[in-house]
Every structure is written in C-alpha cells, then in structure tokens.
C-alpha cells in the first residue's frame, strides 16, 4: 500500500495529506473512498490471517493478530504448559509441555496437523517417575514418524518413560509429527548394562522376558518380527517370542546368562541360532596338551571358590593317563560381576 498518489481528491499534495490553511484559502485533505477501503482491507487481512473475526467495536485486534502471527513465525513457542491428567492440547499450548502421570495412566493428544496449523514445534517432557503409562498420541489420522525403518508411516503414539524423558517434535502441516530430538536416541532393541538396579529414563525395561501387548508396543513388535530372532513361545530361549500368537509377544530372557557373540559363518561356534541357549561345557585344558590343573591352594588366585572342593584331591601335575582316571577339574565359570541388563523399548 502507499499514499493515494494516483487517486484525485481535494486537498492532496503529491498524494500526501495536508491540513486546511484558512489564510491561504486551501482546504484540508479529503480521504478518497478507494484508498480508505484499501487501508481497511490491508488491516483486516492481518486480523483474519490470525484467525480472529473482525469486530467494529474492538480496538486491539490488530495488535492481538500481530502477536499471534509473530508467535507462529518461529516453530517453537516460548510458552510453558503443565499438564496433569489425560487431555487434548490446544494449538496455542505448543511449546514446552510438562506432563505428570503420577496419579494414573495418562494420554496427551497433540493438536491436528494441517495447512492452517502450519509448521509447529513442541517438546513433551515427563516430570513424574511413577510406573504409570504415559502416552503421547497424534490427533485423528495424524502420525508420528519415528522408527520409520520398521514402518514407513511411523506410529500413532509413543510413550514417555521415566522422569526427565522428553521428545522434541515438529509438524509438517500435512498430517505428520517428525521427531527432531529426544532424551535418549539409543537404538531400539539394544541391550545395555547398568550400574543401578533402577530403570533409567529414556525408554528402557528390564531384560527379563516380560510379556508385551502388541497394541501397546507396535514398534517393538515390528522390531521383533523383523529381527530374525522371533521364536515360538515354547522355544523362545534368549530371543523374542510370538507370545499367544494373537495379542501378545515376549522380550528376550537373559537374566543370569552369559552372552556369546553369534558365530555368523565364522565356524567356531557353528550351527547356532541367534538367541539360542547352549549348555555348559566341561573343559580339561585349553592349550591342546595337558589340562590346566591347579591344586586347592591355587583356586583363590584365579577367582574360583575353593569351598566346594574341600576334601577332594587335586593334582598340580598329571600325566595324560591320569587325566582320564583322576578327579581333575576344569573351570567353566570364571570370576565375574553381575550387572542389571536393560532393553531399549522405544
């Protein structure tokens, strides 16, 4: 827009407004109708773009509209919203959303993603450390595009696990929320060991062969199906199982077990199936000659408990013939430390 330079009117000088000059006998400016209407339409366009219905008697609508549109200029609002209990977030509540599920299972639904909402950011962060399930879900048919290596369309919801767990999401205006950051991006299904018996935040569960509902953990079920380690429930060992075959599945059971790297065609531990159990092996020696034999007094030095062997006779040296007729021992379990095993669930 500009001054009405091209619009003939009384009192305009080079298209600019002037005051009346009684001494000189020149009139003041009269605003041309076409220009006045144009200015009004310019202002109403801003107000309407902010989703505000124009009202003649309200004089701060332009300011309100400018503030709202400025907030949309950056995908991330500076607003902080606290949520306790299940509900749908409003479009004006996006920013940092602090959610507590301390009293009950909680579901928080994100606003619809469409061309009108545009590109928006939200950070959802869990504040409580209870065992209650906290679900963040997309509205309607929208999707959250995480773990797209398993499902190209992503999933309709995810879970926040543990106090401090957070996800940063960005909408694309076309029905999708895209993760751009999260508290713990460790790969789904990875096994880790902790120096704490508590579960760390970020999406971890105990490595205990627990049963899962497929509807509640669809990405984990997809991972199990595509892992190459999905087995029948009766033969699940350390792999995934198909559970009841309809609604459930199980994670690997690894408690109390030693982990061995899968052979994968090296032919040292051939014919092994991923996740399968293997019984212990009695080892007389590992040098291809005489067995590694120790006296009772040497057991403690190599980390073995001598108590079970009290009263038995063990020889420090032996001939090959004696190897078959004497009670020599071979160690199958070295000294070790037990750490809690954890499984990345999301």
C-alpha positions as YAML, in Angstrom:
chain: A
units: angstrom
residues:
- id: 1
  name: UNK
  ca: [0.00, 0.00, 0.00]
- id: 2
  name: UNK
  ca: [1.01, 3.64, -0.36]
- id: 3
  name: UNK
  ca: [-0.33, 7.16, -0.20]
- id: 4
  name: UNK
  ca: [-3.16, 7.78, -2.70]
- id: 5
  name: UNK
  ca: [-0.89, 9.46, -5.25]
- id: 6
  name: UNK
  ca: [-2.87, 8.26, -8.23]
- id: 7
  name: UNK
  ca: [-6.30, 8.97, -6.77]
- id: 8
  name: UNK
  ca: [-7.68, 12.50, -7.45]
- id: 9
  name: UNK
  ca: [-9.00, 14.16, -4.33]
- id: 10
  name: UNK
  ca: [-9.39, 17.53, -2.74]
- id: 11
  name: UNK
  ca: [-6.52, 18.72, -0.59]
- id: 12
  name: UNK
  ca: [-3.87, 16.15, -1.56]
- id: 13
  name: UNK
  ca: [-0.41, 17.42, -2.39]
- id: 14
  name: UNK
  ca: [1.64, 14.88, -4.33]
- id: 15
  name: UNK
  ca: [-0.66, 12.24, -2.88]
- id: 16
  name: UNK
  ca: [0.02, 13.25, 0.73]
- id: 17
  name: UNK
  ca: [-2.46, 14.59, 3.24]
- id: 18
  name: UNK
  ca: [-2.34, 18.26, 4.26]
- id: 19
  name: UNK
  ca: [-4.17, 20.41, 6.80]
- id: 20
  name: UNK
  ca: [-6.59, 23.16, 5.89]
- id: 21
  name: UNK
  ca: [-4.96, 26.61, 5.56]
- id: 22
  name: UNK
  ca: [-7.64, 29.30, 6.13]
- id: 23
  name: UNK
  ca: [-5.15, 32.11, 5.45]
- id: 24
  name: UNK
  ca: [-4.18, 30.76, 2.08]
- id: 25
  name: UNK
  ca: [-7.71, 29.58, 1.44]
- id: 26
  name: UNK
  ca: [-6.68, 25.98, 0.77]
- id: 27
  name: UNK
  ca: [-8.86, 23.15, 2.04]
- id: 28
  name: UNK
  ca: [-7.67, 20.20, 4.11]
- id: 29
  name: UNK
  ca: [-7.35, 16.75, 2.63]
- id: 30
  name: UNK
  ca: [-10.34, 14.55, 1.99]
- id: 31
  name: UNK
  ca: [-9.56, 10.83, 2.10]
- id: 32
  name: UNK
  ca: [-10.51, 9.08, -1.15]
- id: 33
  name: UNK
  ca: [-13.00, 6.24, -0.61]
- id: 34
  name: UNK
  ca: [-10.98, 3.77, -2.65]
- id: 35
  name: UNK
  ca: [-7.88, 4.47, -0.59]
- id: 36
  name: UNK
  ca: [-9.73, 4.32, 2.75]
- id: 37
  name: UNK
  ca: [-11.26, 0.99, 1.80]
- id: 38
  name: UNK
  ca: [-7.87, -0.29, 0.70]
- id: 39
  name: UNK
  ca: [-6.26, 0.57, 4.03]
- id: 40
  name: UNK
  ca: [-9.10, -1.09, 5.90]
- id: 41
  name: UNK
  ca: [-8.74, -4.27, 3.82]
- id: 42
  name: UNK
  ca: [-5.00, -4.34, 4.45]
- id: 43
  name: UNK
  ca: [-5.58, -4.29, 8.22]
- id: 44
  name: UNK
  ca: [-8.44, -6.80, 8.08]
- id: 45
  name: UNK
  ca: [-6.24, -9.21, 6.12]
- id: 46
  name: UNK
  ca: [-3.77, -9.31, 9.03]
- id: 47
  name: UNK
  ca: [-6.55, -9.80, 11.58]
- id: 48
  name: UNK
  ca: [-8.21, -12.59, 9.59]
- id: 49
  name: UNK
  ca: [-4.88, -14.34, 8.96]
- id: 50
  name: UNK
  ca: [-4.55, -14.73, 12.73]
- id: 51
  name: UNK
  ca: [-7.93, -16.47, 12.85]
- id: 52
  name: UNK
  ca: [-9.68, -13.51, 14.51]
- id: 53
  name: UNK
  ca: [-13.17, -12.41, 13.47]
- id: 54
  name: UNK
  ca: [-13.16, -8.63, 12.84]
- id: 55
  name: UNK
  ca: [-15.33, -6.65, 15.28]
- id: 56
  name: UNK
  ca: [-16.01, -2.95, 14.79]
- id: 57
  name: UNK
  ca: [-16.10, -2.09, 18.47]
- id: 58
  name: UNK
  ca: [-12.79, -3.81, 19.41]
- id: 59
  name: UNK
  ca: [-9.71, -1.63, 19.02]
- id: 60
  name: UNK
  ca: [-6.84, -4.01, 19.85]
- id: 61
  name: UNK
  ca: [-7.46, -6.71, 17.25]
- id: 62
  name: UNK
  ca: [-4.55, -5.70, 15.05]
- id: 63
  name: UNK
  ca: [-2.13, -5.87, 18.00]
- id: 64
  name: UNK
  ca: [-3.52, -9.27, 19.04]
- id: 65
  name: UNK
  ca: [-3.20, -10.56, 15.49]
- id: 66
  name: UNK
  ca: [0.39, -9.34, 15.13]
- id: 67
  name: UNK
  ca: [1.38, -11.02, 18.40]
- id: 68
  name: UNK
  ca: [-0.18, -14.30, 17.35]
- id: 69
  name: UNK
  ca: [1.39, -14.25, 13.89]
- id: 70
  name: UNK
  ca: [4.79, -13.42, 15.36]
- id: 71
  name: UNK
  ca: [4.49, -16.44, 17.63]
- id: 72
  name: UNK
  ca: [3.91, -18.56, 14.53]
- id: 73
  name: UNK
  ca: [6.95, -17.12, 12.78]
- id: 74
  name: UNK
  ca: [9.11, -19.46, 14.90]
- id: 75
  name: UNK
  ca: [8.03, -23.11, 15.07]
- id: 76
  name: UNK
  ca: [8.76, -23.17, 18.81]
- id: 77
  name: UNK
  ca: [6.61, -21.10, 21.13]
- id: 78
  name: UNK
  ca: [8.12, -19.76, 24.35]
- id: 79
  name: UNK
  ca: [5.07, -20.94, 26.26]
- id: 80
  name: UNK
  ca: [5.41, -23.46, 29.13]
- id: 81
  name: UNK
  ca: [2.33, -25.60, 29.82]
- id: 82
  name: UNK
  ca: [1.89, -28.00, 32.73]
- id: 83
  name: UNK
  ca: [-0.41, -30.98, 32.22]
- id: 84
  name: UNK
  ca: [-1.69, -33.44, 34.80]
- id: 85
  name: UNK
  ca: [-4.19, -35.99, 33.54]
- id: 86
  name: UNK
  ca: [-5.35, -37.05, 30.10]
- id: 87
  name: UNK
  ca: [-6.46, -34.33, 27.66]
- id: 88
  name: UNK
  ca: [-6.07, -32.80, 24.20]
- id: 89
  name: UNK
  ca: [-3.55, -29.99, 23.79]
- id: 90
  name: UNK
  ca: [-4.77, -26.79, 22.19]
- id: 91
  name: UNK
  ca: [-2.93, -25.26, 19.24]
- id: 92
  name: UNK
  ca: [-1.92, -22.35, 21.48]
- id: 93
  name: UNK
  ca: [-0.39, -24.68, 24.08]
- id: 94
  name: UNK
  ca: [2.54, -25.87, 22.00]
- id: 95
  name: UNK
  ca: [5.95, -25.05, 23.41]
- id: 96
  name: UNK
  ca: [7.40, -26.86, 26.41]
- id: 97
  name: UNK
  ca: [4.73, -29.20, 27.75]
- id: 98
  name: UNK
  ca: [5.47, -30.67, 31.18]
- id: 99
  name: UNK
  ca: [3.38, -33.78, 31.82]
- id: 100
  name: UNK
  ca: [2.79, -35.65, 35.06]
- id: 101
  name: UNK
  ca: [1.28, -39.14, 35.10]
- id: 102
  name: UNK
  ca: [1.90, -39.55, 38.82]
- id: 103
  name: UNK
  ca: [-1.70, -40.33, 39.74]
- id: 104
  name: UNK
  ca: [-2.86, -42.56, 36.87]
- id: 105
  name: UNK
  ca: [-2.15, -43.76, 33.33]
- id: 106
  name: UNK
  ca: [-2.22, -40.65, 31.15]
- id: 107
  name: UNK
  ca: [-2.76, -39.91, 27.45]
- id: 108
  name: UNK
  ca: [-1.96, -36.48, 25.98]
- id: 109
  name: UNK
  ca: [-3.20, -35.84, 22.44]
- id: 110
  name: UNK
  ca: [-1.41, -33.41, 20.12]
- id: 111
  name: UNK
  ca: [-3.31, -30.79, 18.06]
- id: 112
  name: UNK
  ca: [-4.27, -31.58, 14.48]
- id: 113
  name: UNK
  ca: [-1.56, -31.11, 11.84]
- id: 114
  name: UNK
  ca: [-2.80, -29.33, 8.73]
- id: 115
  name: UNK
  ca: [-2.08, -26.42, 6.42]
- id: 116
  name: UNK
  ca: [-3.84, -23.99, 8.74]
- id: 117
  name: UNK
  ca: [-1.73, -25.00, 11.75]
- id: 118
  name: UNK
  ca: [1.44, -24.78, 9.68]
- id: 119
  name: UNK
  ca: [4.84, -25.89, 10.94]
- id: 120
  name: UNK
  ca: [4.90, -26.05, 14.74]
- id: 121
  name: UNK
  ca: [7.27, -27.45, 17.36]
- id: 122
  name: UNK
  ca: [6.52, -28.97, 20.73]
- id: 123
  name: UNK
  ca: [8.67, -30.52, 23.44]
- id: 124
  name: UNK
  ca: [6.83, -33.03, 25.64]
- id: 125
  name: UNK
  ca: [8.65, -33.88, 28.86]
- id: 126
  name: UNK
  ca: [7.68, -36.24, 31.67]
- id: 127
  name: UNK
  ca: [8.01, -34.92, 35.21]
- id: 128
  name: UNK
  ca: [7.00, -37.90, 37.38]
- id: 129
  name: UNK
  ca: [8.87, -41.17, 37.89]
- id: 130
  name: UNK
  ca: [5.92, -43.45, 38.58]
- id: 131
  name: UNK
  ca: [5.21, -46.76, 36.85]
- id: 132
  name: UNK
  ca: [2.04, -45.32, 35.26]
- id: 133
  name: UNK
  ca: [1.95, -45.40, 31.46]
- id: 134
  name: UNK
  ca: [2.28, -42.00, 29.77]
- id: 135
  name: UNK
  ca: [1.20, -41.93, 26.11]
- id: 136
  name: UNK
  ca: [1.63, -39.02, 23.71]
- id: 137
  name: UNK
  ca: [-0.56, -39.57, 20.66]
- id: 138
  name: UNK
  ca: [-1.30, -37.76, 17.40]
- id: 139
  name: UNK
  ca: [-4.79, -36.45, 16.79]
- id: 140
  name: UNK
  ca: [-7.20, -38.04, 14.30]
- id: 141
  name: UNK
  ca: [-5.36, -39.77, 11.46]
- id: 142
  name: UNK
  ca: [-2.10, -37.91, 12.03]
- id: 143
  name: UNK
  ca: [1.08, -39.93, 12.51]
- id: 144
  name: UNK
  ca: [4.31, -39.57, 14.47]
- id: 145
  name: UNK
  ca: [7.12, -40.51, 12.11]
- id: 146
  name: UNK
  ca: [9.52, -42.41, 14.37]
- id: 147
  name: UNK
  ca: [11.18, -45.80, 13.74]
- id: 148
  name: UNK
  ca: [10.37, -45.44, 10.04]
- id: 149
  name: UNK
  ca: [12.91, -48.22, 9.33]
- id: 150
  name: UNK
  ca: [10.26, -50.56, 10.71]
- id: 151
  name: UNK
  ca: [7.11, -48.82, 9.48]
- id: 152
  name: UNK
  ca: [7.44, -46.13, 6.80]
- id: 153
  name: UNK
  ca: [4.36, -44.32, 8.07]
- id: 154
  name: UNK
  ca: [5.52, -44.22, 11.67]
- id: 155
  name: UNK
  ca: [3.08, -44.83, 14.51]
- id: 156
  name: UNK
  ca: [0.08, -43.04, 16.04]
- id: 157
  name: UNK
  ca: [1.63, -42.71, 19.51]
- id: 158
  name: UNK
  ca: [4.73, -43.18, 21.65]
- id: 159
  name: UNK
  ca: [5.42, -43.45, 25.38]
- id: 160
  name: UNK
  ca: [7.49, -41.31, 27.73]
- id: 161
  name: UNK
  ca: [9.31, -43.50, 30.27]
- id: 162
  name: UNK
  ca: [10.82, -42.10, 33.45]
- id: 163
  name: UNK
  ca: [11.17, -38.61, 34.91]
- id: 164
  name: UNK
  ca: [13.08, -36.37, 32.53]
- id: 165
  name: UNK
  ca: [12.29, -38.34, 29.37]
- id: 166
  name: UNK
  ca: [11.44, -35.92, 26.54]
- id: 167
  name: UNK
  ca: [10.79, -35.77, 22.79]
- id: 168
  name: UNK
  ca: [11.04, -32.72, 20.53]
- id: 169
  name: UNK
  ca: [8.52, -32.93, 17.67]
- id: 170
  name: UNK
  ca: [7.93, -30.77, 14.58]
- id: 171
  name: UNK
  ca: [4.76, -30.81, 12.50]
- id: 172
  name: UNK
  ca: [4.92, -30.53, 8.71]
- id: 173
  name: UNK
  ca: [1.46, -29.13, 8.02]
- id: 174
  name: UNK
  ca: [0.50, -32.35, 6.24]
- id: 175
  name: UNK
  ca: [-0.59, -34.77, 8.97]
- id: 176
  name: UNK
  ca: [2.80, -35.72, 10.39]
- id: 177
  name: UNK
  ca: [4.86, -35.04, 13.50]
- id: 178
  name: UNK
  ca: [8.60, -35.61, 12.98]
- id: 179
  name: UNK
  ca: [10.97, -36.22, 15.93]
- id: 180
  name: UNK
  ca: [13.90, -33.80, 15.78]
- id: 181
  name: UNK
  ca: [15.37, -34.68, 19.17]
- id: 182
  name: UNK
  ca: [14.83, -36.84, 22.24]
- id: 183
  name: UNK
  ca: [16.36, -37.58, 25.63]
- id: 184
  name: UNK
  ca: [17.86, -40.94, 24.62]
- id: 185
  name: UNK
  ca: [18.32, -41.92, 20.99]
- id: 186
  name: UNK
  ca: [19.85, -45.35, 21.64]
- id: 187
  name: UNK
  ca: [18.75, -47.86, 19.01]
- id: 188
  name: UNK
  ca: [15.53, -49.78, 19.63]
- id: 189
  name: UNK
  ca: [16.10, -53.32, 20.97]
- id: 190
  name: UNK
  ca: [19.68, -52.68, 22.10]
- id: 191
  name: UNK
  ca: [20.88, -54.47, 25.24]
- id: 192
  name: UNK
  ca: [22.84, -52.39, 27.77]
- id: 193
  name: UNK
  ca: [24.14, -52.94, 31.28]
- id: 194
  name: UNK
  ca: [23.60, -50.56, 34.19]
- id: 195
  name: UNK
  ca: [25.37, -49.87, 37.47]
- id: 196
  name: UNK
  ca: [21.97, -49.30, 39.09]
- id: 197
  name: UNK
  ca: [19.05, -51.61, 39.73]
- id: 198
  name: UNK
  ca: [16.68, -48.70, 38.97]
- id: 199
  name: UNK
  ca: [15.41, -48.18, 35.44]
- id: 200
  name: UNK
  ca: [16.96, -45.15, 33.77]
- id: 201
  name: UNK
  ca: [14.67, -42.73, 31.90]
- id: 202
  name: UNK
  ca: [14.57, -42.71, 28.13]
- id: 203
  name: UNK
  ca: [12.74, -45.91, 27.21]
- id: 204
  name: UNK
  ca: [14.34, -48.88, 28.97]
- id: 205
  name: UNK
  ca: [12.89, -52.02, 30.50]
- id: 206
  name: UNK
  ca: [14.31, -54.98, 32.41]
- id: 207
  name: UNK
  ca: [15.84, -57.73, 30.28]
- id: 208
  name: UNK
  ca: [13.54, -60.31, 31.84]
- id: 209
  name: UNK
  ca: [11.47, -61.90, 29.09]
- id: 210
  name: UNK
  ca: [8.37, -59.88, 30.03]
- id: 211
  name: UNK
  ca: [5.13, -60.16, 28.13]
- id: 212
  name: UNK
  ca: [4.04, -57.18, 26.00]
- id: 213
  name: UNK
  ca: [0.71, -56.28, 24.42]
- id: 214
  name: UNK
  ca: [1.19, -55.84, 20.66]
- id: 215
  name: UNK
  ca: [-1.32, -52.96, 20.59]
- id: 216
  name: UNK
  ca: [0.62, -51.08, 23.27]
- id: 217
  name: UNK
  ca: [4.08, -51.62, 21.78]
- id: 218
  name: UNK
  ca: [3.54, -51.83, 17.98]
- id: 219
  name: UNK
  ca: [7.05, -50.61, 17.09]
- id: 220
  name: UNK
  ca: [8.64, -53.19, 19.41]
- id: 221
  name: UNK
  ca: [6.52, -55.96, 17.89]
- id: 222
  name: UNK
  ca: [7.58, -54.83, 14.40]
- id: 223
  name: UNK
  ca: [11.19, -54.94, 15.59]
- id: 224
  name: UNK
  ca: [10.72, -58.48, 16.93]
- id: 225
  name: UNK
  ca: [9.10, -59.66, 13.68]
- id: 226
  name: UNK
  ca: [11.91, -58.20, 11.57]
- id: 227
  name: UNK
  ca: [14.75, -59.16, 13.93]
- id: 228
  name: UNK
  ca: [15.37, -62.68, 12.65]
- id: 229
  name: UNK
  ca: [15.17, -63.78, 16.31]
- id: 230
  name: UNK
  ca: [11.42, -64.36, 16.66]
- id: 231
  name: UNK
  ca: [10.72, -67.84, 18.03]
- id: 232
  name: UNK
  ca: [7.78, -69.85, 19.27]
- id: 233
  name: UNK
  ca: [6.82, -69.28, 22.89]
- id: 234
  name: UNK
  ca: [7.89, -72.80, 23.93]
- id: 235
  name: UNK
  ca: [11.32, -72.35, 22.35]
- id: 236
  name: UNK
  ca: [11.99, -68.67, 22.89]
- id: 237
  name: UNK
  ca: [15.24, -69.02, 24.90]
- id: 238
  name: UNK
  ca: [17.03, -65.66, 24.60]
- id: 239
  name: UNK
  ca: [15.15, -64.43, 21.54]
- id: 240
  name: UNK
  ca: [11.79, -62.79, 21.00]
- id: 241
  name: UNK
  ca: [8.67, -64.92, 21.14]
- id: 242
  name: UNK
  ca: [5.31, -64.67, 19.39]
- id: 243
  name: UNK
  ca: [3.51, -64.88, 22.74]
- id: 244
  name: UNK
  ca: [-0.05, -66.10, 22.43]
- id: 245
  name: UNK
  ca: [0.17, -65.69, 18.65]
- id: 246
  name: UNK
  ca: [-2.54, -63.01, 18.58]
- id: 247
  name: UNK
  ca: [-2.29, -60.20, 21.12]
- id: 248
  name: UNK
  ca: [0.99, -60.63, 22.99]
- id: 249
  name: UNK
  ca: [4.70, -61.24, 22.50]
- id: 250
  name: UNK
  ca: [7.70, -61.61, 24.79]
- id: 251
  name: UNK
  ca: [11.09, -59.98, 25.01]
- id: 252
  name: UNK
  ca: [14.37, -61.89, 25.41]
- id: 253
  name: UNK
  ca: [15.06, -63.60, 28.74]
- id: 254
  name: UNK
  ca: [18.73, -63.05, 29.57]
- id: 255
  name: UNK
  ca: [18.85, -62.89, 33.38]
- id: 256
  name: UNK
  ca: [21.70, -64.94, 34.86]
- id: 257
  name: UNK
  ca: [23.11, -65.82, 31.43]
- id: 258
  name: UNK
  ca: [26.49, -65.17, 29.81]
- id: 259
  name: UNK
  ca: [26.32, -63.52, 26.39]
- id: 260
  name: UNK
  ca: [28.27, -65.01, 23.49]
- id: 261
  name: UNK
  ca: [28.74, -63.31, 20.11]
- id: 262
  name: UNK
  ca: [26.84, -65.08, 17.34]
- id: 263
  name: UNK
  ca: [29.16, -67.04, 15.03]
- id: 264
  name: UNK
  ca: [27.64, -65.71, 11.76]
- id: 265
  name: UNK
  ca: [29.52, -68.04, 9.41]
- id: 266
  name: UNK
  ca: [32.88, -67.93, 11.18]
- id: 267
  name: UNK
  ca: [32.52, -71.67, 12.01]
- id: 268
  name: UNK
  ca: [33.94, -71.52, 15.53]
- id: 269
  name: UNK
  ca: [30.54, -71.90, 17.16]
- id: 270
  name: UNK
  ca: [28.76, -73.18, 14.07]
- id: 271
  name: UNK
  ca: [25.08, -74.03, 13.62]
- id: 272
  name: UNK
  ca: [23.96, -71.64, 16.35]
- id: 273
  name: UNK
  ca: [20.65, -69.80, 16.03]
- id: 274
  name: UNK
  ca: [20.51, -66.19, 17.24]
- id: 275
  name: UNK
  ca: [19.10, -66.08, 20.74]
- id: 276
  name: UNK
  ca: [19.50, -69.82, 21.39]
- id: 277
  name: UNK
  ca: [20.74, -71.33, 24.62]
- id: 278
  name: UNK
  ca: [23.84, -73.52, 24.84]
- id: 279
  name: UNK
  ca: [24.64, -75.83, 27.74]
- id: 280
  name: UNK
  ca: [27.89, -75.52, 29.65]
- id: 281
  name: UNK
  ca: [30.97, -77.46, 28.55]
- id: 282
  name: UNK
  ca: [33.47, -79.26, 30.81]
- id: 283
  name: UNK
  ca: [36.94, -78.10, 29.80]
- id: 284
  name: UNK
  ca: [40.01, -80.08, 30.84]
- id: 285
  name: UNK
  ca: [42.51, -77.72, 29.22]
- id: 286
  name: UNK
  ca: [42.72, -75.06, 26.56]
- id: 287
  name: UNK
  ca: [46.29, -75.42, 25.28]
- id: 288
  name: UNK
  ca: [45.92, -78.60, 23.25]
- id: 289
  name: UNK
  ca: [48.16, -80.56, 25.62]
- id: 290
  name: UNK
  ca: [47.87, -81.39, 29.29]
- id: 291
  name: UNK
  ca: [44.90, -79.86, 31.08]
- id: 292
  name: UNK
  ca: [45.27, -76.71, 33.11]
- id: 293
  name: UNK
  ca: [45.20, -78.35, 36.55]
- id: 294
  name: UNK
  ca: [45.55, -76.48, 39.83]
- id: 295
  name: UNK
  ca: [45.86, -77.51, 43.43]
- id: 296
  name: UNK
  ca: [43.33, -76.48, 46.03]
- id: 297
  name: UNK
  ca: [45.61, -73.70, 47.20]
- id: 298
  name: UNK
  ca: [45.66, -72.11, 43.75]
- id: 299
  name: UNK
  ca: [41.90, -71.83, 43.31]
- id: 300
  name: UNK
  ca: [41.51, -68.48, 45.02]
- id: 301
  name: UNK
  ca: [44.26, -66.90, 42.94]
- id: 302
  name: UNK
  ca: [42.32, -67.46, 39.72]
- id: 303
  name: UNK
  ca: [38.99, -66.29, 41.13]
- id: 304
  name: UNK
  ca: [37.45, -69.66, 42.00]
- id: 305
  name: UNK
  ca: [35.81, -70.52, 45.28]
- id: 306
  name: UNK
  ca: [37.72, -73.48, 46.81]
- id: 307
  name: UNK
  ca: [34.92, -74.33, 49.27]
- id: 308
  name: UNK
  ca: [33.06, -76.86, 47.06]
- id: 309
  name: UNK
  ca: [36.32, -78.80, 46.51]
- id: 310
  name: UNK
  ca: [37.29, -79.26, 50.17]
- id: 311
  name: UNK
  ca: [38.06, -82.92, 50.91]
- id: 312
  name: UNK
  ca: [38.85, -83.83, 47.29]
- id: 313
  name: UNK
  ca: [42.33, -84.48, 45.95]
- id: 314
  name: UNK
  ca: [43.55, -82.44, 43.00]
- id: 315
  name: UNK
  ca: [47.00, -82.73, 41.47]
- id: 316
  name: UNK
  ca: [49.21, -79.88, 40.39]
- id: 317
  name: UNK
  ca: [50.66, -82.05, 37.61]
- id: 318
  name: UNK
  ca: [49.35, -85.12, 35.88]
- id: 319
  name: UNK
  ca: [50.13, -87.47, 33.07]
- id: 320
  name: UNK
  ca: [47.78, -87.96, 30.13]
- id: 321
  name: UNK
  ca: [46.72, -91.33, 31.53]
- id: 322
  name: UNK
  ca: [45.81, -89.77, 34.84]
- id: 323
  name: UNK
  ca: [43.63, -87.23, 33.06]
- id: 324
  name: UNK
  ca: [41.02, -89.92, 32.46]
- id: 325
  name: UNK
  ca: [41.15, -91.62, 35.84]
- id: 326
  name: UNK
  ca: [41.64, -88.84, 38.35]
- id: 327
  name: UNK
  ca: [39.20, -86.21, 39.56]
- id: 328
  name: UNK
  ca: [40.76, -83.25, 37.80]
- id: 329
  name: UNK
  ca: [38.58, -80.17, 37.33]
- id: 330
  name: UNK
  ca: [38.16, -77.65, 34.57]
- id: 331
  name: UNK
  ca: [36.81, -74.19, 35.25]
- id: 332
  name: UNK
  ca: [33.64, -73.35, 33.28]
- id: 333
  name: UNK
  ca: [32.71, -70.12, 35.12]
- id: 334
  name: UNK
  ca: [35.40, -67.51, 35.71]
- id: 335
  name: UNK
  ca: [35.19, -64.82, 38.34]
- id: 336
  name: UNK
  ca: [32.52, -62.31, 37.21]
- id: 337
  name: UNK
  ca: [30.39, -59.33, 38.17]
- id: 338
  name: UNK
  ca: [26.60, -59.23, 37.79]
- id: 339
  name: UNK
  ca: [25.13, -56.03, 36.33]
- id: 340
  name: UNK
  ca: [21.42, -55.43, 35.64]
- id: 341
  name: UNK
  ca: [20.60, -55.92, 31.97]
- id: 342
  name: UNK
  ca: [18.34, -53.42, 30.22]
- id: 343
  name: UNK
  ca: [16.49, -53.47, 26.89]
- id: 344
  name: UNK
  ca: [15.66, -50.35, 24.82]
- id: 345
  name: UNK
  ca: [11.89, -50.49, 24.35]
- id: 346
  name: UNK
  ca: [11.35, -47.37, 22.24]
...
